[in-house]
Coordinates of C-alpha atoms and ligand atoms in Angstrom, one line a residue:
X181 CA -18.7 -13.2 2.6
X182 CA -18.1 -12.9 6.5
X183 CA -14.8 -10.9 7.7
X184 CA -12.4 -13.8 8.2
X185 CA -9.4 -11.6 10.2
X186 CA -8.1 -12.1 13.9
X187 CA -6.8 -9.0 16.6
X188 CA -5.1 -10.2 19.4
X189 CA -3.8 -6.9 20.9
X190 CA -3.0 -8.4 24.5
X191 CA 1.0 -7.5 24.0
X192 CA 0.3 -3.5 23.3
X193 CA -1.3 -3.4 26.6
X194 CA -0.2 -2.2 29.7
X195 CA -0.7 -5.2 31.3
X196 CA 1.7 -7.0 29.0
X197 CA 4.5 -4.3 28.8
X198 CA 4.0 -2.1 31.2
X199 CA 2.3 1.1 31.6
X200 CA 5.1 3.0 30.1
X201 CA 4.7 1.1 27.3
X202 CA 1.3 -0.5 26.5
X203 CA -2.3 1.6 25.9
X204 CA -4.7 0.9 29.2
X205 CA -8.1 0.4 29.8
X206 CA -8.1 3.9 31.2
X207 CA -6.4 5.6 28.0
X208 CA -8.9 3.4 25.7
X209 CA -11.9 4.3 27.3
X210 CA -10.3 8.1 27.0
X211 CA -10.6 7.7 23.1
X212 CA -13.8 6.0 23.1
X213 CA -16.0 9.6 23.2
X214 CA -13.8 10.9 20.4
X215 CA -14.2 7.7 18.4
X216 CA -17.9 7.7 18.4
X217 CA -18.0 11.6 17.8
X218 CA -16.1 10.9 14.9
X219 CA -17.6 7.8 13.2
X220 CA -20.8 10.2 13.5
X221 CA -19.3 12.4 11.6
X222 CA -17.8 10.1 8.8
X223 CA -21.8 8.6 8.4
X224 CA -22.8 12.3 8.0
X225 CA -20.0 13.3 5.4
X226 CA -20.9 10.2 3.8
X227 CA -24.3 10.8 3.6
X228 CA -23.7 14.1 2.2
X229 CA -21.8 12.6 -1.0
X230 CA -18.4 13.1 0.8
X231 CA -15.8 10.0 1.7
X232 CA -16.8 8.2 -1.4
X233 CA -13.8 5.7 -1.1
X234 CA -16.0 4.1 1.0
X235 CA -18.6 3.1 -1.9
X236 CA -15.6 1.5 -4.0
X237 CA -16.2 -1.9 -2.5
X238 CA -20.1 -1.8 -4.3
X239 CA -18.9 -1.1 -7.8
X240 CA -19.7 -4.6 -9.3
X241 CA -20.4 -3.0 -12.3
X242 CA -17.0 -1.3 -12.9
X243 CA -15.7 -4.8 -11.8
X244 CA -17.6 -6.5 -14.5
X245 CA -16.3 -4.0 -16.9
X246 CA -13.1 -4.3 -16.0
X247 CA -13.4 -8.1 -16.3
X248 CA -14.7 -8.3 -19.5
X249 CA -12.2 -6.0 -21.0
X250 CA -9.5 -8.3 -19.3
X251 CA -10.9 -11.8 -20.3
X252 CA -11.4 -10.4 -23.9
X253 CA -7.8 -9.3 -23.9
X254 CA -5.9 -11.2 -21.5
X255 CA -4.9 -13.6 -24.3
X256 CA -3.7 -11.3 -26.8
X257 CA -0.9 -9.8 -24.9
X258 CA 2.8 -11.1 -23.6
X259 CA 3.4 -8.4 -21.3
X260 CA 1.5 -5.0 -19.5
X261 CA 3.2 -2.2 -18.8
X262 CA 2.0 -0.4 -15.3
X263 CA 3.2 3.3 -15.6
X264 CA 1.9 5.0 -12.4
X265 CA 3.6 6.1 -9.2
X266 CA 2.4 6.4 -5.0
X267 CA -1.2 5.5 -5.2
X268 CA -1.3 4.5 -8.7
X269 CA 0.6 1.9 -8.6
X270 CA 1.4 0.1 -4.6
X271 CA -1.7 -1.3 -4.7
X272 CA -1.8 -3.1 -7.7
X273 CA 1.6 -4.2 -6.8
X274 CA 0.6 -5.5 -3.7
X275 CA -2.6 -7.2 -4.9
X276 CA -0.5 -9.3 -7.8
X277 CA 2.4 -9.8 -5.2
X278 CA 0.1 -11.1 -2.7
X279 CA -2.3 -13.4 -5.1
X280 CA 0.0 -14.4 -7.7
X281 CA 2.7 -16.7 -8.2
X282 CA 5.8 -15.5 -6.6
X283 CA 8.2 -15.8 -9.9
X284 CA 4.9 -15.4 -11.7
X285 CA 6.7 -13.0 -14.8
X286 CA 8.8 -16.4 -15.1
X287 CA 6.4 -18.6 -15.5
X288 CA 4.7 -20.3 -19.1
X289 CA 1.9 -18.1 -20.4
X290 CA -0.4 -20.9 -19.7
X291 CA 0.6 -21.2 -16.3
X292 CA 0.6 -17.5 -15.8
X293 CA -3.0 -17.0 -17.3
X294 CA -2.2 -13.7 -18.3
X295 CA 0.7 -11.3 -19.3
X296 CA 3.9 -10.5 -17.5
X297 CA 3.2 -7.5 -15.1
X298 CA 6.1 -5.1 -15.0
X299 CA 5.4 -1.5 -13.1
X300 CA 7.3 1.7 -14.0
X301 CA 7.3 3.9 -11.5
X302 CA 10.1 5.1 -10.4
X303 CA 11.7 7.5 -13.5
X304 CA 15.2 5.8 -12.8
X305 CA 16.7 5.5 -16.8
X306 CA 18.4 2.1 -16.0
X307 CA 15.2 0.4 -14.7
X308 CA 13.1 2.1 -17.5
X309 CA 15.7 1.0 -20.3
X310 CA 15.6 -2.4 -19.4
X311 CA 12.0 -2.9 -19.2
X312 CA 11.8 -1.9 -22.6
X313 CA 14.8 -4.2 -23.2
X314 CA 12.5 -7.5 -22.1
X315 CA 8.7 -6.9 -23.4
X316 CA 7.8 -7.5 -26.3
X317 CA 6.1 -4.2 -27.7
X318 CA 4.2 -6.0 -30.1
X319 CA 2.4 -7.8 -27.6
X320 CA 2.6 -5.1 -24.7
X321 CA -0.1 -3.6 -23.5
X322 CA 0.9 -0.4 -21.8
X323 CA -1.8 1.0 -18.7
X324 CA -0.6 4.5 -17.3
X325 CA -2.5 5.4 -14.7
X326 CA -2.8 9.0 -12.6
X327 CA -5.3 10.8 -11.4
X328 CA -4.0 13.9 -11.7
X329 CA -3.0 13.4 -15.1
X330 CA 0.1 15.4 -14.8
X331 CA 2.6 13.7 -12.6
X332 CA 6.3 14.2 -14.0
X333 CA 7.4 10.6 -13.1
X334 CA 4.4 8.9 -15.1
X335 CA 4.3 11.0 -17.5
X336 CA 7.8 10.8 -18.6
X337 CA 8.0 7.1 -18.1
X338 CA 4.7 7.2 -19.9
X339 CA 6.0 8.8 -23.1
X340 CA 8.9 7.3 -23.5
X341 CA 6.8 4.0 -23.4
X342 CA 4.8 5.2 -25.9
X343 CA 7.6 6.4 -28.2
X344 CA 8.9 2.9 -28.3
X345 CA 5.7 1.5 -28.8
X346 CA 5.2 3.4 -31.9
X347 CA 8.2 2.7 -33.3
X348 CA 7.6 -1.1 -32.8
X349 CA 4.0 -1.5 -34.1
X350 CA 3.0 2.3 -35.8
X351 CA 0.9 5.3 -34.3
X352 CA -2.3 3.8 -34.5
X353 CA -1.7 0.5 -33.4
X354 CA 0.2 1.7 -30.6
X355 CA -2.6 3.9 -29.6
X356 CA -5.0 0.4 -29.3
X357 CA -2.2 -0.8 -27.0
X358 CA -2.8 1.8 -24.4
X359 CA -5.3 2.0 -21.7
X360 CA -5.0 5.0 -19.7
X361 CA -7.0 5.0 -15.9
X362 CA -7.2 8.8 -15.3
X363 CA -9.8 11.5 -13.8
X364 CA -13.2 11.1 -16.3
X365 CA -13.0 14.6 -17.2
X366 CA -9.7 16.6 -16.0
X367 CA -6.3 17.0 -16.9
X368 CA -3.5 16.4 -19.6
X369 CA -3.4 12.4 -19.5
X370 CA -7.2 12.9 -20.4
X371 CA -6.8 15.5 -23.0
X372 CA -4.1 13.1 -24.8
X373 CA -6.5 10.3 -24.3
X374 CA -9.6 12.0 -25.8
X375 CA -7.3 13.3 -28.9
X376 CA -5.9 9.5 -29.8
X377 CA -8.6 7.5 -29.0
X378 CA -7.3 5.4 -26.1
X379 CA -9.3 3.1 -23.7
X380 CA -10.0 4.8 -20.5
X381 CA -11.2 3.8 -17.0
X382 CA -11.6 6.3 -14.5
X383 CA -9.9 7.3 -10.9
X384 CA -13.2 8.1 -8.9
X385 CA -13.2 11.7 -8.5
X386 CA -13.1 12.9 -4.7
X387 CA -11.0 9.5 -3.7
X388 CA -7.2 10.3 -3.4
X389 CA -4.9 8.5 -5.0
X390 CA -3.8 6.6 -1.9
X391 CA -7.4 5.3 -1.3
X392 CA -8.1 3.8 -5.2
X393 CA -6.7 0.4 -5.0
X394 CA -10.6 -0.9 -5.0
X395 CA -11.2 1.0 -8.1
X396 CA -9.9 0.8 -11.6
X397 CA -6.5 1.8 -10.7
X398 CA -5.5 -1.4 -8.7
X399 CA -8.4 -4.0 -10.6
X400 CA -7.3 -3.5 -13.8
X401 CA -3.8 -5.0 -13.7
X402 CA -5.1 -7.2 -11.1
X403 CA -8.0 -8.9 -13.1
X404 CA -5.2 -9.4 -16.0
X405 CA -3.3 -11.0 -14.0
X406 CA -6.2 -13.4 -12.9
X407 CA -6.5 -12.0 -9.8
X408 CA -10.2 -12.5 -8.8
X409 CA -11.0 -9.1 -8.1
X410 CA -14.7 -9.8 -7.5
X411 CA -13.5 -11.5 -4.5
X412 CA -11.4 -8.8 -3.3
X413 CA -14.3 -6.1 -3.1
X414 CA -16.3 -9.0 -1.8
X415 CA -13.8 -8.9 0.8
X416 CA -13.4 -5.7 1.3
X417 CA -17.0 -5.0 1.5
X418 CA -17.1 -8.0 4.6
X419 CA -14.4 -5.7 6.6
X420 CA -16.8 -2.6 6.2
X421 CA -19.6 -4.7 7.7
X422 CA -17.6 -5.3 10.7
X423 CA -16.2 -1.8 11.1
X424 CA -19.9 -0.4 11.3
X425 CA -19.9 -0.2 15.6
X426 CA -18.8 3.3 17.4
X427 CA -17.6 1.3 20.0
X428 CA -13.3 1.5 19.7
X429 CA -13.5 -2.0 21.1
X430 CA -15.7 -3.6 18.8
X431 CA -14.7 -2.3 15.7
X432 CA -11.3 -3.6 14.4
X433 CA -10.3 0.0 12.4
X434 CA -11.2 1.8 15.2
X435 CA -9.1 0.3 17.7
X436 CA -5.8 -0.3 15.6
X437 CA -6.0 3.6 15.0
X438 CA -6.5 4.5 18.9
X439 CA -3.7 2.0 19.7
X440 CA -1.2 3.8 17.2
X441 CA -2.4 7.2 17.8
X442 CA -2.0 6.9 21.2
X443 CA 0.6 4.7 21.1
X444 CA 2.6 7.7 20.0
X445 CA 0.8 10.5 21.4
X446 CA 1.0 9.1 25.3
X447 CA 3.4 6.1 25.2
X448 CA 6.5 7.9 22.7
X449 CA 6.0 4.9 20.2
X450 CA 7.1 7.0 17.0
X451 CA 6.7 4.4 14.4
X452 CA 4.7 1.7 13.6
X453 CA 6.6 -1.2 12.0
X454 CA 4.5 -3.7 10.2
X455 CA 5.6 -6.6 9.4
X456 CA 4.1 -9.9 7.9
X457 CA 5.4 -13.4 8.0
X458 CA 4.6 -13.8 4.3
X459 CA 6.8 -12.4 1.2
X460 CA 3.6 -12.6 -0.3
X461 CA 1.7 -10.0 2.2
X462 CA 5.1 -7.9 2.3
X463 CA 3.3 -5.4 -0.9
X464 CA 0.5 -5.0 1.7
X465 CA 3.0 -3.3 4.4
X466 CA 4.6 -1.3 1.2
X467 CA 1.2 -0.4 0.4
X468 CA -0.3 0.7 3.7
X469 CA 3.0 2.2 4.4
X470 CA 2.6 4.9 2.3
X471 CA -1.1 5.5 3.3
X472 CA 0.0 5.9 6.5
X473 CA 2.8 8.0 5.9
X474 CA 0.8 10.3 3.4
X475 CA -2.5 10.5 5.1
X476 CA -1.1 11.5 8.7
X477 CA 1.9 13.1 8.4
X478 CA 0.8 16.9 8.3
X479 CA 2.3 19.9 9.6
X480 CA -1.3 21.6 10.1
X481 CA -4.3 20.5 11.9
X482 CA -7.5 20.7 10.8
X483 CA -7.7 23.9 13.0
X484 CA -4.7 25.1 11.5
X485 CA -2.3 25.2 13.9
X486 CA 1.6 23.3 13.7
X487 CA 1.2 20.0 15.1
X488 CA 4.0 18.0 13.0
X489 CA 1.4 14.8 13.2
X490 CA 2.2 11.6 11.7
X491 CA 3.8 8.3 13.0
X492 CA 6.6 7.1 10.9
X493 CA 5.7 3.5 9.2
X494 CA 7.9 1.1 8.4
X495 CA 7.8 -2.2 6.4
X496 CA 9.8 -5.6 7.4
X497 CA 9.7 -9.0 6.7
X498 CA 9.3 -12.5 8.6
X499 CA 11.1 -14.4 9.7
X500 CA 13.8 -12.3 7.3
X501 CA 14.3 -9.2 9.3
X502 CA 14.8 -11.2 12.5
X503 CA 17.9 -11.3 10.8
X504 CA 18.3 -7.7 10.1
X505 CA 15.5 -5.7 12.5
X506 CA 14.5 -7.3 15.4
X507 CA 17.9 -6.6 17.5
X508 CA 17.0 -3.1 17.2
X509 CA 13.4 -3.6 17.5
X510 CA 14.3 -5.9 20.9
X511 CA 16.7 -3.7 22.6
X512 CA 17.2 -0.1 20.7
X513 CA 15.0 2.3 21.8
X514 CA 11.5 1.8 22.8
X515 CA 9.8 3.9 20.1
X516 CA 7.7 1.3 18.5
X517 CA 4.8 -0.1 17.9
X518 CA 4.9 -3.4 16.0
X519 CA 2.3 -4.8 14.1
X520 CA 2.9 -8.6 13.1
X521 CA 1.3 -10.1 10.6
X522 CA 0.5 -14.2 11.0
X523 CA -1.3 -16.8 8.2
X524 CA -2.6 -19.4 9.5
X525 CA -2.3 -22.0 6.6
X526 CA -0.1 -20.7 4.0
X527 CA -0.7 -22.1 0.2
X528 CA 2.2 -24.9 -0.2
X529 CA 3.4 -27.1 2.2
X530 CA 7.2 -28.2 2.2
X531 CA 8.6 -30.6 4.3
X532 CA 12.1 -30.5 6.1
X533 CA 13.9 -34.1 5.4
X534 CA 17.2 -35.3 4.8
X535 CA 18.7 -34.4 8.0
X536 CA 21.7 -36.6 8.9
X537 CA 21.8 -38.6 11.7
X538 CA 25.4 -37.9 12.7
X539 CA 24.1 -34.3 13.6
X540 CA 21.2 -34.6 16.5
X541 CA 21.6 -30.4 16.9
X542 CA 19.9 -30.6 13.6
X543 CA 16.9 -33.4 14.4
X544 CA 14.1 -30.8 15.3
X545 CA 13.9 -29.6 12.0
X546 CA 13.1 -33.3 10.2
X547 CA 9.5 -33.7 8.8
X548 CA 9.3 -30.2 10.4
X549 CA 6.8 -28.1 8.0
X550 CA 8.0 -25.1 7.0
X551 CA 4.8 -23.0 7.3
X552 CA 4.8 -24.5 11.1
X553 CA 8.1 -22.9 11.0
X554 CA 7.7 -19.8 9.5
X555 CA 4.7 -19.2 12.1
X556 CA 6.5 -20.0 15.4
X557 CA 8.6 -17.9 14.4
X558 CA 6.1 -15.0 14.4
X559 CA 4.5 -16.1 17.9
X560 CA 8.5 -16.0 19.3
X561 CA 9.2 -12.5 17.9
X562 CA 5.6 -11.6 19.6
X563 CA 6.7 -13.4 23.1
X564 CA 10.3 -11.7 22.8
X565 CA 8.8 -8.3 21.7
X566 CA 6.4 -8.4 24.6
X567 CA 9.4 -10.0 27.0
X568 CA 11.7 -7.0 26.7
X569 CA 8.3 -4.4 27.0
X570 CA 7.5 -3.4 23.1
X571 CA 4.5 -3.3 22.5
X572 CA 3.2 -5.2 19.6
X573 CA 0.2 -7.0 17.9
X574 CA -0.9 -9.5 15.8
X575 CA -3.4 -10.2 12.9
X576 CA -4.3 -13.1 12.0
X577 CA -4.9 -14.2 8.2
X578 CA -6.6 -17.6 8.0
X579 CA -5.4 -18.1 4.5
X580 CA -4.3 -15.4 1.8
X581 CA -7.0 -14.9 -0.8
X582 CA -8.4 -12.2 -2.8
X583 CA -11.2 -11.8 0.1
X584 CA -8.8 -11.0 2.4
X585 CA -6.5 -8.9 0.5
X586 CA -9.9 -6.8 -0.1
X587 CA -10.1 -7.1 4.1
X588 CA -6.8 -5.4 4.7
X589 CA -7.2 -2.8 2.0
X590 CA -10.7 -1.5 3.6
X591 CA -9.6 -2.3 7.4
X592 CA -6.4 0.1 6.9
X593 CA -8.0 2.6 4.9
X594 CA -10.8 3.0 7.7
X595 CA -8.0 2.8 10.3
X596 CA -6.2 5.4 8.6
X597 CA -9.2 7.9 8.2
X598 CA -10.0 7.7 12.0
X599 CA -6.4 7.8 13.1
X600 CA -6.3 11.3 10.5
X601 CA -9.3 12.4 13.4
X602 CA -7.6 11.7 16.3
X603 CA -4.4 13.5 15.3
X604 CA -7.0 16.1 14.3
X605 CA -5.6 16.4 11.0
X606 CA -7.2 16.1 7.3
X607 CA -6.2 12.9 6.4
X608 CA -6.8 13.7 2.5
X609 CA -4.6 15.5 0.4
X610 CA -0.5 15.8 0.2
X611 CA 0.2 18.9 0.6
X612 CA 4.1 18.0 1.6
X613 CA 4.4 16.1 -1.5
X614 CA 3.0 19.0 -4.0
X615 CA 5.5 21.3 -2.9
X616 CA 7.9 18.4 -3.9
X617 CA 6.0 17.8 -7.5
X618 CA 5.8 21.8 -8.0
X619 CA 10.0 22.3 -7.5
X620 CA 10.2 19.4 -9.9
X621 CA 8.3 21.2 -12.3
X622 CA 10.3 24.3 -11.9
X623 CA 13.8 22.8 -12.1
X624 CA 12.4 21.0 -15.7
X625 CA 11.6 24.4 -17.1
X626 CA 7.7 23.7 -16.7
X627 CA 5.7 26.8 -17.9
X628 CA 4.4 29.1 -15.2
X629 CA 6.9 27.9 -12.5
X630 CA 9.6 30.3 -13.5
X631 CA 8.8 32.2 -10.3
X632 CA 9.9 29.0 -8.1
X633 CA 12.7 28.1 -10.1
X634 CA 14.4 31.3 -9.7
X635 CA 13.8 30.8 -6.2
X636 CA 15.6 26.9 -6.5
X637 CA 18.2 27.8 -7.9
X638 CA 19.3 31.0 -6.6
X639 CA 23.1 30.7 -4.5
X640 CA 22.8 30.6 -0.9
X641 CA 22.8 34.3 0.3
X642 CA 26.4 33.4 2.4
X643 CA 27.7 32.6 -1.4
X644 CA 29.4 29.3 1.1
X645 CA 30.7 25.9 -0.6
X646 CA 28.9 23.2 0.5
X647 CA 29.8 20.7 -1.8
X648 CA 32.1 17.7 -2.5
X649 CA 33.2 16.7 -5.7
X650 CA 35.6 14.4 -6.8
X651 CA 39.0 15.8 -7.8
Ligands
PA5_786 O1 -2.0 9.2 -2.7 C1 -1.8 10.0 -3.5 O2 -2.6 10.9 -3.8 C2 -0.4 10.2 -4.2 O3 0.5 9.2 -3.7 C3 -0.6 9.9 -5.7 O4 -1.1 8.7 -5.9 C4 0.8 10.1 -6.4 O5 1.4 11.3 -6.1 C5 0.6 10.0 -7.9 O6 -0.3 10.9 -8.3 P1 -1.1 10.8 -9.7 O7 -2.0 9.6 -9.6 O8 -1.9 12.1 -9.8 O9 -0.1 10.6 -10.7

């Protein structure tokens, strides 16, 4: 399979917004040493048995295994339960939201080829109650999924799954209905799984969460919703073959992480919007959004000094948040970069008819095709962007399919890796968001965090009242 992606990057040049505004020539060529220097460096670890997230698009065998366990059970359930949260989860959900039928849960189970796909993720009581309220837990197949094994969210949502699973169908035939994708060898998810018996898959060790999608963690619910997830590693295994050049202007990951980096390091652009003229791509932007977010947004450098890195991402939608966005986008302040998101043929055609003759205003939308619609819109947000000096970019999707899903999931994950080296920050591990998971733990009452939750919930030294309550 061949890379099948366009760049056009004219508008986040200089030339086309300005040298206040777009990355030069002069400041690409500047990046060019570093690039090379550090794609060196990412062959070497990789050589060495380091950045293994790069291998995931070779494991055909895990792929085979997790299609035969999906073909052999795809049929015997109504509905599968996702229970994972961050990286265990986005990039399933963007896969199915991208490849499957938009109302897909709504659909016949012959039309849907496999079960309703609901995700708990969030711990919210409302949305877990009424998940539990519409599956059928006789024919649910519950997959909880984190690599650490320990994550409050997940587990929580996982055992009260599990509870009402029990109580629907008994201990031990609940404990066939579970399927839990966790580190081979560490942590509490894998203890429970060894001591009842359930299927397991693994979360490569030495990948971060954020970086698993091409692994167990997003094939499994993928393949049993029919995605073809042979075709996404195919896919994303095409995008590594065209990111193999040192050259920032030959190699597509390269050069959309020097024009954000720089972009904010040079140019003030603070945020990187991406938005794709597709609903079904908009799981994509959620996805990459948080691999963006997570993987650059560090306090420390790699040298260990404060540097506050990161870029803030955001996620909108075509042609919706031209409705919602763009105004601010267009003419608040000029601290983005945009990245838009075009498909060239999108997979139904609709026709605009019926328009009455008694209003002409109306006549340019009759037999106009909505897609044709849908994708002017994109080029006039790109010619308005670029008109009032934002800079912005576009990538072209011939046609969404599992091969170029796989595309975008190695192209941003490669992007996000060398943007990590030219912020000079570790682009691995969360540190920010373990200090988060560690005060949950304390405020629960977890054992061995008594220390910080005395420190939580101490009063403010001034003994001050700072909150509002209703009278
Ligand atoms: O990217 C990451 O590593 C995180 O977003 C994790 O995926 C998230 O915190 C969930 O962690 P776990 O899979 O250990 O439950």
């Amino acid at each position: 399979m061949q890379s099948r992606l366009t760049f056009d990057y004219r508008n986040a040049t200089a030339q086309a917004v300005g040298p206040e505004n777009g990355v030069s020539k002069t400041m690409l060529d500047g990046v060019a040493g570093k690039v090379r220097a550090e794609h060196a460096r990412l062959q070497r670890e990789h050589a060495a048995g380091a950045q293994r997230w790069m291998d995931l698009p070779d494991n055909t065998a895990l792929a085979g295994e997790i299609n035969d366990f999906a073909n052999a059970n795809r049929g015997s359930y109504s509905d599968y339960i996702l229970i994972g949260i961050g990286g265990s989860s986005l990039g399933a959900i963007a896969t199915v939201m991208a490849l499957g039928h938009p109302y897909r849960n709504l659909l016949s189970a012959e039309k849907r080829g496999g079960p309703r796909l609901f995700v708990l993720d969030n711990p919210d009581p409302e949305k877990v109650k009424a998940t539990l309220d519409v599956v059928d837990l006789k024919n649910t197949l519950v997959n909880v999924v984190t690599k650490s094994g320990q994550t409050a969210e997940t587990m929580a949502n996982f055992l009260v799954a599990r509870n009402a699973l029990e109580a629907a169908v008994g201990e031990k035939q609940a404990a066939k209905q579970i399927v839990a994708t966790t580190d081979p060898k560490e942590g509490l998810l894998r203890q429970m799984a060894d001591a009842e018996g359930y299927r397991t898959f693994p979360v490569p060790p030495g990948v971060d969460g954020r970086q698993t999608v091409l692994s167990a963690v997003g094939l499994l619910p993928a393949a049993f919703c029919g995605v073809d997830i042979d075709g996404m590693l195919a896919g994303a295994a095409a995008m590594r073959a065209r990111c193999t050049s040192d050259d920032v202007f030959e190699n597509p990951a390269y050069l959309l992480a020097a024009l954000a980096v720089l972009a904010d390091q040079k140019l003030g652009k603070k945020m990187l919007v991406t938005m794709p003229y597709s609903d079904a791509l908009y799981g994509i932007a959620d996805w990459f959004r948080q691999l963006w977010a997570e993987s650059l947004g560090k306090r420390l450098s790699i040298d260990g000094e404060e540097v506050f890195a990161g870029q803030t991402p955001i996620k909108a939608l075509g042609a919706i948040d031209q409705h919602s966005q763009i105004q601010l986008y267009t003419e608040g302040p000029n601290d983005k970069l945009l990245s838009l998101i075009e498909v060239d043929r999108y997979r139904a055609e609709v026709e605009v008819t019926g328009v009455p003759a008694n209003i002409p205003d109306l006549a340019y939308l009759e037999g106009a095709e909505m897609g044709q619609l849908i994708d002017r819109e994109c080029s006039a947000t790109a010619w308005a962007l670029t008109q009032a000096k934002r800079p912005n970019f576009t990538i072209t999707v011939p046609e969404i399919d599992a091969g170029i899903v796989g595309e975008f999931f190695y192209l941003h994950q490669l992007q996000t890796v060398m943007a990590g080296a030219l912020y000079g920050v570790n682009p691995f591990g969360q540190p920010g968001v373990e200090a988060g998971k560690n005060a949950t733990y304390a405020l629960m009452g977890r054992e061995g965090y008594e220390g910080l939750r005395k420190e939580l919930t101490a009063k403010p030294a001034d003994g001050g009242e700072y909150t509002l309550a209703p009278n």
